[in-house]
Short mmCIF file of C-alpha atoms and ligand atoms in Angstrom, two decimals:
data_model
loop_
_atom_site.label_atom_id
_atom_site.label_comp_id
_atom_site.label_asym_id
_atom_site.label_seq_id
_atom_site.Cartn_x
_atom_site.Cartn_y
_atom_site.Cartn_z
CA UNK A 1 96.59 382.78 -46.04
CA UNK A 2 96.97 385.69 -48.95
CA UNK A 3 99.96 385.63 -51.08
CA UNK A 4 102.77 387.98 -49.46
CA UNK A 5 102.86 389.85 -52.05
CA UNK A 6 99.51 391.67 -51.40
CA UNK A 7 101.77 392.86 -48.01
CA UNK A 8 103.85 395.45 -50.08
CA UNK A 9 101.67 398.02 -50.72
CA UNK A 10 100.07 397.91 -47.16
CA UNK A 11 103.41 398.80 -45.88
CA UNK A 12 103.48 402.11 -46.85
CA UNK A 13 101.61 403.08 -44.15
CA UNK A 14 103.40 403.13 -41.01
CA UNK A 15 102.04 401.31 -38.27
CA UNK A 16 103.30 399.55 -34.80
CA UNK A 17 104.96 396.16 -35.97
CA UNK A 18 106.10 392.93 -34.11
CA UNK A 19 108.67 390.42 -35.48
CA UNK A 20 108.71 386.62 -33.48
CA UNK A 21 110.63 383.96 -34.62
CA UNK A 22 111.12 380.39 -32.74
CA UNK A 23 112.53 379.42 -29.40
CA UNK A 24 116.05 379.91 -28.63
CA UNK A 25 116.74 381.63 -32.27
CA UNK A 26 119.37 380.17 -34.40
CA UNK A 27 121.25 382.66 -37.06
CA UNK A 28 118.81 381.83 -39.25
CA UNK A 29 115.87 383.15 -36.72
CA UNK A 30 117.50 385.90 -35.67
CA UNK A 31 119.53 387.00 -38.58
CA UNK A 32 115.91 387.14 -40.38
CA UNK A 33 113.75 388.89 -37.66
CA UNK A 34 116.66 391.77 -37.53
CA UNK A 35 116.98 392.09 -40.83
CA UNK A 36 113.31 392.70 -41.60
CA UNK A 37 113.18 394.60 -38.33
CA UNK A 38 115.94 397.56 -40.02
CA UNK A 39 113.95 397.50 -43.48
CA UNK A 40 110.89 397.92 -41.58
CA UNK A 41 112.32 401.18 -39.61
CA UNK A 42 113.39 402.33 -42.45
CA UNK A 43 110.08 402.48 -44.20
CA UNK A 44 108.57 404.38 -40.88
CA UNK A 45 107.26 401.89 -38.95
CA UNK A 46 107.71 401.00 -35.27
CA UNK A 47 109.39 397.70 -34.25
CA UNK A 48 109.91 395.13 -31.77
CA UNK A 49 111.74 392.34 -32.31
CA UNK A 50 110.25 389.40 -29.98
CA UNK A 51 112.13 386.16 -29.08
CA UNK A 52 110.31 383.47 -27.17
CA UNK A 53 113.23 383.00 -24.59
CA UNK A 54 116.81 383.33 -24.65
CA UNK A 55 119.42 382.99 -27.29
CA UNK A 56 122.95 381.75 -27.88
CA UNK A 57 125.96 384.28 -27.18
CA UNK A 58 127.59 384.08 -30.67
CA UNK A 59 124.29 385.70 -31.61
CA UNK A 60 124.68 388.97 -29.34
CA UNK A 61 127.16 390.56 -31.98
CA UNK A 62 124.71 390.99 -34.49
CA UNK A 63 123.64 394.59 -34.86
CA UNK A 64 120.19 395.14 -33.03
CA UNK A 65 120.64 391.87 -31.09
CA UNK A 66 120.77 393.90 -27.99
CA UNK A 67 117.15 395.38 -28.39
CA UNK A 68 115.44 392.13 -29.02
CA UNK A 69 113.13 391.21 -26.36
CA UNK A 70 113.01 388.05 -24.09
CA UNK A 71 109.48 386.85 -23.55
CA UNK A 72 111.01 384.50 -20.66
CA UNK A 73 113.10 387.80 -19.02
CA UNK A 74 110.61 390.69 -20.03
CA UNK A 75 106.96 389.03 -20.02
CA UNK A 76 105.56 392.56 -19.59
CA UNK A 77 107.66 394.67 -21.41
CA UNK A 78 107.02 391.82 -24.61
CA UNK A 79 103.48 391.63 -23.76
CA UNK A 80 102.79 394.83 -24.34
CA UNK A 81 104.64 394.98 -27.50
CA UNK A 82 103.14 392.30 -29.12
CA UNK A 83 99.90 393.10 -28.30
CA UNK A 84 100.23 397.16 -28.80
CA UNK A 85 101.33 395.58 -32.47
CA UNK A 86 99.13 396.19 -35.67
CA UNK A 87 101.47 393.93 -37.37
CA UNK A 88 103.00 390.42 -36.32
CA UNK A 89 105.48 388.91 -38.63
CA UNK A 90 106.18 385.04 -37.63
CA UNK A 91 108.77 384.33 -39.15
CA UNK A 92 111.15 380.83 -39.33
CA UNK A 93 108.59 378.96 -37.98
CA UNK A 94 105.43 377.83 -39.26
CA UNK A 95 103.37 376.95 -36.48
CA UNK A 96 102.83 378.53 -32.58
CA UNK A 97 103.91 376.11 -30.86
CA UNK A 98 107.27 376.29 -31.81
CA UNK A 99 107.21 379.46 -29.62
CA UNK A 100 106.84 377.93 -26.26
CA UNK A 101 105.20 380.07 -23.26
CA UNK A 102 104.57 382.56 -26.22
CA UNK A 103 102.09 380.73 -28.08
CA UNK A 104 98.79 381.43 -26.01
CA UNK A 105 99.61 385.27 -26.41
CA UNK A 106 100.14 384.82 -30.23
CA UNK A 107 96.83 382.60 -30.57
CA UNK A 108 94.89 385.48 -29.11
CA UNK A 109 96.10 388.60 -31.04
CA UNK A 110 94.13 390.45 -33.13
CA UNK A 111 97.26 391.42 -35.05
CA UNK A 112 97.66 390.82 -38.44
CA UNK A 113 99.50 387.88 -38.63
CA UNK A 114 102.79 387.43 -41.65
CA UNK A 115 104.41 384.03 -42.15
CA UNK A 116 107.62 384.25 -43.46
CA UNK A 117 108.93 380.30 -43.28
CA UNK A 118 110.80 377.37 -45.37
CA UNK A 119 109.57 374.50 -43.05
CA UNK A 120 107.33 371.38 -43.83
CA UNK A 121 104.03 371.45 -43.22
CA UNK A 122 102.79 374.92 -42.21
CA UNK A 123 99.69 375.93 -39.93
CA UNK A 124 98.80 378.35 -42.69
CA UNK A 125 95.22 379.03 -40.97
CA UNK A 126 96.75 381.05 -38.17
CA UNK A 127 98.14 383.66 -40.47
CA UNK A 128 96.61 385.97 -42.76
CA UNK A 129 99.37 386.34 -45.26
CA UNK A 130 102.50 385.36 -45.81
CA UNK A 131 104.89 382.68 -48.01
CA UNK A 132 105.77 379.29 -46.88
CA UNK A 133 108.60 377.78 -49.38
CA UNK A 134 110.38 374.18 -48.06
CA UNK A 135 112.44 374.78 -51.17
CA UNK A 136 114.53 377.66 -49.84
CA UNK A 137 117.74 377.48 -48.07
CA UNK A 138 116.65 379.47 -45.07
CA UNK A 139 114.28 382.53 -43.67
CA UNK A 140 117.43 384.92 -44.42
CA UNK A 141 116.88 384.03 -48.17
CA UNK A 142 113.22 384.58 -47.77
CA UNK A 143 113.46 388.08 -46.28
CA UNK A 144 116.09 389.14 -48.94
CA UNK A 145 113.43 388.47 -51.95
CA UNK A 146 110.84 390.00 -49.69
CA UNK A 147 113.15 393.34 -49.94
CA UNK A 148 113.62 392.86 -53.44
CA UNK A 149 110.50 391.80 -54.61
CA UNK A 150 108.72 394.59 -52.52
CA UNK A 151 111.00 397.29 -54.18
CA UNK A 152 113.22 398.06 -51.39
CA UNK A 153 116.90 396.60 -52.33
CA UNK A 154 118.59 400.53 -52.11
CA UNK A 155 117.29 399.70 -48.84
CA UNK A 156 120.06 397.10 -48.00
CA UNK A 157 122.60 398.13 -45.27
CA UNK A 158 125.92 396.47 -44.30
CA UNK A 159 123.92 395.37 -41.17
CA UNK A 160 121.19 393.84 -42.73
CA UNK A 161 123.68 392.27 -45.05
CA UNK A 162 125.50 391.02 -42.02
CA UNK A 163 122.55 389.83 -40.56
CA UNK A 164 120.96 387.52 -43.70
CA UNK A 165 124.26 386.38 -44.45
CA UNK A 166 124.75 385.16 -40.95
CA UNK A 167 121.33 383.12 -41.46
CA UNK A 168 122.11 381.43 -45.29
CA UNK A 169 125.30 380.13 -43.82
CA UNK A 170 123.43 378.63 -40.71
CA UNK A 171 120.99 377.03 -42.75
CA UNK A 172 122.82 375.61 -45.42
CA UNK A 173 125.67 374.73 -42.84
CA UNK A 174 127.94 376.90 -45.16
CA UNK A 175 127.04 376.40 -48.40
CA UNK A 176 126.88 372.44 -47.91
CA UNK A 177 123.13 371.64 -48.13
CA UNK A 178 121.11 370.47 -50.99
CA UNK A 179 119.22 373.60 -50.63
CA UNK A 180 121.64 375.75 -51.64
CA UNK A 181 120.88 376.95 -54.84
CA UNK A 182 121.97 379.07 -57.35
CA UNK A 183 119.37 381.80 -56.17
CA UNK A 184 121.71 381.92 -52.76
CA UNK A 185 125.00 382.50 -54.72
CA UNK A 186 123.69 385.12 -56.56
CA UNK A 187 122.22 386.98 -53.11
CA UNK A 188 125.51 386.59 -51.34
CA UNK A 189 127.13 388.00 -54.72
CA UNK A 190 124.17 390.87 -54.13
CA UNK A 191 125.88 391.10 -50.66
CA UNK A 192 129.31 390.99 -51.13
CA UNK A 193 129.39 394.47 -53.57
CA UNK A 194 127.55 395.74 -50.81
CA UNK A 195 130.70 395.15 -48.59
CA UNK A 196 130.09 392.18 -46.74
CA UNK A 197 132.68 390.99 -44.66
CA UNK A 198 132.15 387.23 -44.55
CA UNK A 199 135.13 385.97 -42.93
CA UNK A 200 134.18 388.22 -40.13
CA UNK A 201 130.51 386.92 -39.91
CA UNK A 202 131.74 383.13 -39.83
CA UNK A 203 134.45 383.74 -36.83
CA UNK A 204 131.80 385.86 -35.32
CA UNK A 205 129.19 382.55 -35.60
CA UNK A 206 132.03 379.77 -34.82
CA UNK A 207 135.49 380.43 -33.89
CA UNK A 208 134.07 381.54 -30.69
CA UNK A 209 134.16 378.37 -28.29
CA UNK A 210 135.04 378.88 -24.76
CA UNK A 211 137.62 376.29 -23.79
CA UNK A 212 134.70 374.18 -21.93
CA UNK A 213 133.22 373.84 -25.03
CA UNK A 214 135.60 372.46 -27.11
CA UNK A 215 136.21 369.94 -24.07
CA UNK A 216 132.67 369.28 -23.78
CA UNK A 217 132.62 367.96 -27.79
CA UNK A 218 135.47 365.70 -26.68
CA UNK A 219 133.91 364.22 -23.66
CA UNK A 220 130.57 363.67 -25.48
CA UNK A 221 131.96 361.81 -28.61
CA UNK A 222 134.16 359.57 -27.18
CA UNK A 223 131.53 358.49 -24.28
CA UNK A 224 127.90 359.26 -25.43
CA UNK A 225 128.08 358.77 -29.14
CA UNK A 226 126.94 355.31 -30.35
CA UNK A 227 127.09 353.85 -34.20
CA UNK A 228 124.48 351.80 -35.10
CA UNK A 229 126.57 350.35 -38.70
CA UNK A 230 123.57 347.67 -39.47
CA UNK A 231 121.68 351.16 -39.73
CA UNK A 232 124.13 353.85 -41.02
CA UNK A 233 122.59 355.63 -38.09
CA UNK A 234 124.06 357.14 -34.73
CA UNK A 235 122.84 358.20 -32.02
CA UNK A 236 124.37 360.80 -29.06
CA UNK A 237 122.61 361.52 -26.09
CA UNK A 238 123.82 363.87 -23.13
CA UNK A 239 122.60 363.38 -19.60
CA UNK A 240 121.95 366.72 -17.01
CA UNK A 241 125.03 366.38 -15.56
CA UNK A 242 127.10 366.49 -18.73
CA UNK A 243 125.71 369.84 -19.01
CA UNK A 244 126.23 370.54 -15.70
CA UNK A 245 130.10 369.48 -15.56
CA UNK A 246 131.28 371.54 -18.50
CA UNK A 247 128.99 374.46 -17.30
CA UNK A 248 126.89 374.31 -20.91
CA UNK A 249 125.26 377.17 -21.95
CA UNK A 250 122.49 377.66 -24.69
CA UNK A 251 123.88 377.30 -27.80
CA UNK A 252 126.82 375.58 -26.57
CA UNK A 253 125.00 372.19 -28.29
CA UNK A 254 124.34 373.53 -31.65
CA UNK A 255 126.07 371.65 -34.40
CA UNK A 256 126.96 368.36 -32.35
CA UNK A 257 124.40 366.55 -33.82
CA UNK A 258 126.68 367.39 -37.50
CA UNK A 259 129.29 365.01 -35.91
CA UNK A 260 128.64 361.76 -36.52
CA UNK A 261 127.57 362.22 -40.16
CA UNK A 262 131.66 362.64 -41.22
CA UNK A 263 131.93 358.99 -40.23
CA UNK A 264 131.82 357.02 -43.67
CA UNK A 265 128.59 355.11 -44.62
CA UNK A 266 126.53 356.99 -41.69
CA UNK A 267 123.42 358.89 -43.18
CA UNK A 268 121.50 359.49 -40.22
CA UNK A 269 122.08 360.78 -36.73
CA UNK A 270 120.03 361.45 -33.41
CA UNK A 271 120.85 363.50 -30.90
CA UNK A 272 119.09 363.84 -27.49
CA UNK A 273 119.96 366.77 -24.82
CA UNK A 274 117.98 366.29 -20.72
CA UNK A 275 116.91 369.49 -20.13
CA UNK A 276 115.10 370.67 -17.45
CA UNK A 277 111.34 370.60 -18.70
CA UNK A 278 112.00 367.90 -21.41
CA UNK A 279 113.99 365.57 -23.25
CA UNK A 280 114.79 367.65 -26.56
CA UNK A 281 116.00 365.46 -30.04
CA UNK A 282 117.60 366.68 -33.07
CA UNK A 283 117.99 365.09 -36.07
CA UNK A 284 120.05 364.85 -39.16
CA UNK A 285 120.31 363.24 -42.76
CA UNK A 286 122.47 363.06 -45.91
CA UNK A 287 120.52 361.90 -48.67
CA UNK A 288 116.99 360.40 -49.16
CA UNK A 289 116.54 360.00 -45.21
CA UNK A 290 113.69 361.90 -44.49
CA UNK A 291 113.80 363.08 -40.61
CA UNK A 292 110.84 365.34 -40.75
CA UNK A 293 108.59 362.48 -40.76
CA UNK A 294 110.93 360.43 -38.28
CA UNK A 295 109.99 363.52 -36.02
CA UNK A 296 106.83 363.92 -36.81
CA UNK A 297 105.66 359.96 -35.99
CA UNK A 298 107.97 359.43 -32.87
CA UNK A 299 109.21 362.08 -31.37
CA UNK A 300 106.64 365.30 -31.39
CA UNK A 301 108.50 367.30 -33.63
CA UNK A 302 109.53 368.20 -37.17
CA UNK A 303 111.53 370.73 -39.65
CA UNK A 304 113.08 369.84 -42.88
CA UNK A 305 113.37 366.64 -44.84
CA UNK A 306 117.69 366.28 -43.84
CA UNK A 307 117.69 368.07 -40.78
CA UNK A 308 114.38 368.50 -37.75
CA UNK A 309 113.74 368.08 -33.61
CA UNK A 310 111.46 367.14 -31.58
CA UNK A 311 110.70 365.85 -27.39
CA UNK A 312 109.85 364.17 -24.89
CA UNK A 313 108.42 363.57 -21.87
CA UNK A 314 109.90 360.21 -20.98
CA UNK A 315 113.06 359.93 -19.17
CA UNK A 316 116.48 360.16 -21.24
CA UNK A 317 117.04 356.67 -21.33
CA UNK A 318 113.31 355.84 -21.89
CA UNK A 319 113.34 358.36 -25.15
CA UNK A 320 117.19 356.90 -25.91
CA UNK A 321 115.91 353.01 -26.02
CA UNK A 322 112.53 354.31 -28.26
CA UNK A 323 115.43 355.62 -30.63
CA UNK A 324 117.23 352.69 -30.63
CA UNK A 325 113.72 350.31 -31.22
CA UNK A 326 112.04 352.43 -33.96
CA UNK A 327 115.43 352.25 -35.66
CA UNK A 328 114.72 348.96 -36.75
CA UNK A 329 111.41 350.18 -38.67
CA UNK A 330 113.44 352.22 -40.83
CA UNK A 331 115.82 349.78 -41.78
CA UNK A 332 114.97 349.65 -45.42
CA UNK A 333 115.33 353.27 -45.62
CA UNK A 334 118.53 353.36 -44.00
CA UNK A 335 120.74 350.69 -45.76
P1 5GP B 1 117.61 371.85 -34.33
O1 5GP B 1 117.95 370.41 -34.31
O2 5GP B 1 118.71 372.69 -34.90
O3 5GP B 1 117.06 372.35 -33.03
O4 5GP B 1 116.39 371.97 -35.34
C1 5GP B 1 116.47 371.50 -36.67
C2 5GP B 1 115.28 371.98 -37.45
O5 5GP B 1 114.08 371.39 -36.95
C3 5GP B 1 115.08 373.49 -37.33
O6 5GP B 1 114.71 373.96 -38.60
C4 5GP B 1 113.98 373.64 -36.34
O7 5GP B 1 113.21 374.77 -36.60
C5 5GP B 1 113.18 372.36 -36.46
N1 5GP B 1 112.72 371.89 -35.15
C6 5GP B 1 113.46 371.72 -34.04
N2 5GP B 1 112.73 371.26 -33.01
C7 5GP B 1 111.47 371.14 -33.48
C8 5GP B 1 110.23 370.71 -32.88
O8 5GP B 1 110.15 370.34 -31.69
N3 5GP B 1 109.14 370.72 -33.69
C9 5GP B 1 109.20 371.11 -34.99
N4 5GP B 1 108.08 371.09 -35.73
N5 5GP B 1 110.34 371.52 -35.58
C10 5GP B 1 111.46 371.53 -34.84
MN1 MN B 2 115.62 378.47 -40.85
#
């Protein structure tokens, strides 16, 4: 993979482009692929912004959201796109298969392929250029020094603003996370004299619950949440009909697994959702708890060190009890 950099200057000519991020986009997926997808118009190219499948409805405010595509919805119409594309930016992910159904068409492109990432342990053979940095808060922050670096910061509108923004708060779960560094202060400073209007952004991303939601929470941490004390760990897991009782939507999930590290002394949490096609885990740390690796050796998955997923095939109580067992083998970690 060729340093990023060497991507500036081949920009100036304009070409047909394609921006992917991961399945079901957080802010952080598709605050960056929008972002990048307005500089890129702006320097005369054509875009398409392509998601694997669906995405939460707290997202759908953010400008361009309406024009991305749905691989699961629109095969065709994203087909084409992607592979009419001279260009393919990949970007807050790091390998294919964290693009479901999508990654056979992205193997086989003869696109030029751009990673633009900040997770552990990229697949940096699949692209031809790009920047992979597990130090930065999240792709938002990535995509702003890609417009400044490449020359282009006159180029920042109040959308594009709106739309990194939107991603650093995701990713750093509002300033919180040891990841936020100075380097993100001084961007959101960049933002704010550009006329930012963060209070709006933040009720836009989570003052939006639909009562069923907020009842959903209560149901599932006063009868699916259990604390493991001996291991400062927790662990929540939500069965089918859970979902189907409070009528849960995508997105609907996102930030549950947060919960149960407010309880004193607990430094690690699991969460496990049934979905249709799989058992799907999240996890979260504080601290020196590394969850990437917990992902990567038992549960399929990965992300950063405090905070990754994963699957399974088993059934939710199967995948529940392997949680509870390979607990134990982290217990010197964990207390
Ligand atoms: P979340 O729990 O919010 O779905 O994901 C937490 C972090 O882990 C995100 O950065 C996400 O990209 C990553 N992640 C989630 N699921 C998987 C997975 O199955 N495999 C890998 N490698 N990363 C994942
Ligand atoms: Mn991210």
């Amino acid at each position: 993979m060729k340093a990023i950099t060497e991507v500036y200057p081949l920009l100036a000519t304009p070409a047909k482009i394609a921006v992917t991020t991961h399945q079901k986009p957080d802010p952080d997926a598709m605050g960056s692929s929008l972002a990048l997808c307005h500089l890129l118009r702006q320097l005369g190219h054509t875009v398409t912004v392509v998601s694997p499948t669906n995405w939460a409805d707290f997202l759908k405010w953010m400008p361009g959201a309406g024009e991305v595509i749905d691989f699961e919805a629109n095969r065709e119409k994203a087909t084409m796109a992607l592979k009419e594309a001279e260009w393919v930016f990949c970007l807050d992910y790091n390998h294919f298969d964290r693009t479901k159904n999508l990654a056979p068409l992205l193997r086989e492109l003869n696109a030029t392929k751009v990673l633009v990432d900040h997770h552990q342990q990229p697949d940096t053979a699949a692209f031809q250029y790009g920047i992979s940095d597990t130090g930065k808060s999240s792709t938002c922050e990535m995509i702003y020094d890609f417009i400044v670096e490449g020359g282009w910061s006159d180029k920042i509108t109040l959308d594009m603003a709106s739309c990194l923004y939107s991603g650093v708060i995701g990713d750093t779960g509002s300033f919180r996370f040891k990841a936020t560094k100075a380097s993100v202060h001084r961007m959101v400073a960049h933002l704010k004299d550009l006329g930012l209007n963060h209070t709006e952004i933040h009720e836009a991303l989570y003052d939006n619950f639909l009562e069923n939601r907020l009842r959903f929470i209560g149901h599932v941490l006063s009868n699916r949440m259990e604390v493991f004390y001996e291991y400062n760990a927790a662990l929540i897991s939500i069965t089918k009909g859970d979902l189907l009782r409070f009528n849960i939507k995508t997105g609907d999930t996102e930030g549950l697994v947060n919960y149960p590290l407010s309880i004193q002394g607990i430094k690690f949490a699991g969460l496990v959702i049934d979905r249709d096609e799989e058992r799907k885990w999240s996890f979260r740390s504080k601290g020196d708890f590394d969850v990437n690796t917990f992902a990567r050796l038992h549960f399929e998955g990965g992300g950063h060190f405090n905070a990754a997923g994963g699957r399974s095939s088993d059934a939710l109580d199967v995948t529940a009890q392997k949680f509870r067992n390979v607990l134990k083998e982290f217990e010197h970690q964990l207390t």
